mmCIF file of C-alpha atoms in Angstrom:
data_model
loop_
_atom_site.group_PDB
_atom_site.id
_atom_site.type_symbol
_atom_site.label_atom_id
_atom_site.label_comp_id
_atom_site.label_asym_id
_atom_site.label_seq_id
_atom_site.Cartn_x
_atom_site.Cartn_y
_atom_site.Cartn_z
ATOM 1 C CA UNK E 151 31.426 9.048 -0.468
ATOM 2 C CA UNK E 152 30.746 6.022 -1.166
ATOM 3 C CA UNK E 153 26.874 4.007 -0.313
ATOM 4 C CA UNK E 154 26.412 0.066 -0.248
ATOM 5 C CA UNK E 155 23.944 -0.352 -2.450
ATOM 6 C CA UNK E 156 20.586 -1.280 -1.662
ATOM 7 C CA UNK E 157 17.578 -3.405 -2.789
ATOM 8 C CA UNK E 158 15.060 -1.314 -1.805
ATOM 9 C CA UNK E 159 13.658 2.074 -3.497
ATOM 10 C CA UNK E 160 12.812 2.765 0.009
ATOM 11 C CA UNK E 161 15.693 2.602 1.404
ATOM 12 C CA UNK E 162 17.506 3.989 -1.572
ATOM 13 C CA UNK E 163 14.908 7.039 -1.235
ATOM 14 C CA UNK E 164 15.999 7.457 2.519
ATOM 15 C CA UNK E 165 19.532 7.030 2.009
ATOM 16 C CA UNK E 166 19.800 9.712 -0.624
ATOM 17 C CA UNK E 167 17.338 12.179 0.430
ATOM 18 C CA UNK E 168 15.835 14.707 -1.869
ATOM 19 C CA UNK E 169 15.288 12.982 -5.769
ATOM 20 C CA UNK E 170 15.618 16.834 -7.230
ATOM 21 C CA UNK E 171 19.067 16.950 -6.247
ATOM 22 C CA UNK E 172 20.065 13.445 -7.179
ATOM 23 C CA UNK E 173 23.181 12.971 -9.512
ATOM 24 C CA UNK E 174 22.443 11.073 -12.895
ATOM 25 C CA UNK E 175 24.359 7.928 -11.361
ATOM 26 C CA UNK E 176 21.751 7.553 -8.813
ATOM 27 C CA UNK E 177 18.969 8.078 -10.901
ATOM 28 C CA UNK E 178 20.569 5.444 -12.938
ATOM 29 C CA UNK E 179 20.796 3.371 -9.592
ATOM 30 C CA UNK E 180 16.981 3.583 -8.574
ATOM 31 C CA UNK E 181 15.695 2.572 -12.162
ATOM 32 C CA UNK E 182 18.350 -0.695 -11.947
ATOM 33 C CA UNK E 183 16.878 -1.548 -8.523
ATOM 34 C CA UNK E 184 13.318 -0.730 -10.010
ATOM 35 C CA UNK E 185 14.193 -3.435 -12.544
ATOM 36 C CA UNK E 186 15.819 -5.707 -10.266
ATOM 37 C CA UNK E 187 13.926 -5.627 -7.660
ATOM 38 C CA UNK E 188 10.713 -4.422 -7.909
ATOM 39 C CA UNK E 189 8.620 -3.524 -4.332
ATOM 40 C CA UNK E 190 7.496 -5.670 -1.974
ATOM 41 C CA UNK E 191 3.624 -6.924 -3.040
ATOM 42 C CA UNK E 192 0.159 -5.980 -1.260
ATOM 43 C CA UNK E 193 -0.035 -7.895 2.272
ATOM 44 C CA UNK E 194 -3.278 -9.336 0.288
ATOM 45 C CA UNK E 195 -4.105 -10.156 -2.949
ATOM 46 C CA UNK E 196 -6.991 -9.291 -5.071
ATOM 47 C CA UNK E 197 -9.201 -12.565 -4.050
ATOM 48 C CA UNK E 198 -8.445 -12.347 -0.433
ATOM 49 C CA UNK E 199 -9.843 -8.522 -0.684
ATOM 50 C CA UNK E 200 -12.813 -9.498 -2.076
ATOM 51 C CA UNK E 201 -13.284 -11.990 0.898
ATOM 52 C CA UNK E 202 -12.486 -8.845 2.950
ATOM 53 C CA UNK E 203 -14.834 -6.881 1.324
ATOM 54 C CA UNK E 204 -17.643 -9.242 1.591
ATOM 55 C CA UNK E 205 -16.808 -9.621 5.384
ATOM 56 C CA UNK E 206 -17.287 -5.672 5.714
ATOM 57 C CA UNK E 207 -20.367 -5.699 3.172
ATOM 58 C CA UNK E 208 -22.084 -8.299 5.675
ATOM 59 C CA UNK E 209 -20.955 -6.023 8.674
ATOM 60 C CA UNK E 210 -23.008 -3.220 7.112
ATOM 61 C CA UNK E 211 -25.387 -5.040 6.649
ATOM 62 C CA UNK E 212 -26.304 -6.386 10.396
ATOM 63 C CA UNK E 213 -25.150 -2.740 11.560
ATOM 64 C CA UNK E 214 -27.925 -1.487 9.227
ATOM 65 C CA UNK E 215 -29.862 -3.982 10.804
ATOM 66 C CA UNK E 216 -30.036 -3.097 14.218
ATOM 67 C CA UNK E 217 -30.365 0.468 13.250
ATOM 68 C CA UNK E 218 -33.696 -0.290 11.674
ATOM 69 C CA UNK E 219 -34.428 -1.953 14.242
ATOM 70 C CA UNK E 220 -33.200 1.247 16.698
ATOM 71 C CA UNK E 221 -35.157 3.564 14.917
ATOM 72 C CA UNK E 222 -38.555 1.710 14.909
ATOM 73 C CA UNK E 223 -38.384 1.221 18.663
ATOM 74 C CA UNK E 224 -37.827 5.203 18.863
ATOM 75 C CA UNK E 225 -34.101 5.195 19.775
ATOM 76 C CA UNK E 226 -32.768 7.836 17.656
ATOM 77 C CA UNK E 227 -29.708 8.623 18.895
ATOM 78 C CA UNK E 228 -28.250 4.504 19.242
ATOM 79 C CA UNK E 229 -29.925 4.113 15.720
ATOM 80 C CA UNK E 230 -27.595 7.057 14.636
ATOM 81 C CA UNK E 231 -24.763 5.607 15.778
ATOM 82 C CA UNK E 232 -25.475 2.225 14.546
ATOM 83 C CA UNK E 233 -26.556 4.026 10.909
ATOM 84 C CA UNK E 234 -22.884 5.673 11.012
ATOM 85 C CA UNK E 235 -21.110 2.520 11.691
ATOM 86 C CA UNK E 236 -22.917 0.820 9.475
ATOM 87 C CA UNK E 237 -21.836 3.856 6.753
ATOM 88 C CA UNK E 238 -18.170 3.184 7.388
ATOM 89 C CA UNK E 239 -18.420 -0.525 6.839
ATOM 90 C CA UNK E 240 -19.893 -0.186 3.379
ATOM 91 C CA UNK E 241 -16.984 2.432 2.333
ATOM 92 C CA UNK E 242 -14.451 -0.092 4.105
ATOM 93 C CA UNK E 243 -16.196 -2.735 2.029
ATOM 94 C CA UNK E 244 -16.036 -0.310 -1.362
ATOM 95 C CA UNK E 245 -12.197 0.219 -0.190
ATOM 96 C CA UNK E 246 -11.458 -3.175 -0.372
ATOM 97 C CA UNK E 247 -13.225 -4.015 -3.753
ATOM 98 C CA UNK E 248 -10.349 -1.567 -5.211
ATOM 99 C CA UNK E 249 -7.283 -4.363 -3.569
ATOM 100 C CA UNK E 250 -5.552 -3.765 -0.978
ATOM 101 C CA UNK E 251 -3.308 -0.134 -1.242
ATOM 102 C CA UNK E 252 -6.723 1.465 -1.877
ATOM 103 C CA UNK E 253 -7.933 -0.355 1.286
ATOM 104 C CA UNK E 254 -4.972 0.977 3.039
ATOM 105 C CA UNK E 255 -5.273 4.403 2.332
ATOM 106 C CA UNK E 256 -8.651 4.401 3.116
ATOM 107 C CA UNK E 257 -8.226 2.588 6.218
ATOM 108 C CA UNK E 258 -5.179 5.382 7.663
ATOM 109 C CA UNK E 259 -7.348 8.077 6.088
ATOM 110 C CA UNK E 260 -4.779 9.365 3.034
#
């Protein structure tokens, strides 16, 4: 049998299926691609997640705001919602502080 090769691990992984039962030729073949073509980078670098988490840190903190404001007025339960939202943002802005595949997994909830 044989397999065009490819430049992807991905693909390479999908093409041969389980790595336990890989021959040594193809482990051999997925280190050369490793080393010739390394994946794809993160959709954002490490200064455009930083804007990203700034963005989200601000978020929290007008969510915050208005559940302040919420709770003095003796709204309780739209202060609690605002309060949770607000929650999120600050662990979507800790997320992105990391780059962006910790900001990914965080955001689809691996």
């Amino acid at each position: 049998m044989t397999s065009t090769p490819s430049l992807s691990l991905d693909l390479f992984r999908d093409q041969h299926g389980d790595p336990t039962r890989w021959s040594t030729a193809d482990i051999d073949s997925y280190l050369v691609i490793g080393e010739v073509a390394p994946p794809v980078p993160p959709l954002h670098s490490y200064s455009e997640m930083q804007s990203i988490a700034a963005d989200w840190a601000r978020t929290a903190a007008t969510k915050q705001s208005v559940a302040d404001r919420l709770t003095a007025e003796g709204h309780e339960t739209a202060a609690g919602i605002w309060a949770r939202g607000a929650q999120e943002a600050r662990e979507y802005a800790a997320a992105a502080r990391y780059g962006y595949p910790h900001y990914e997994a965080v955001l689809n909830g691996w």
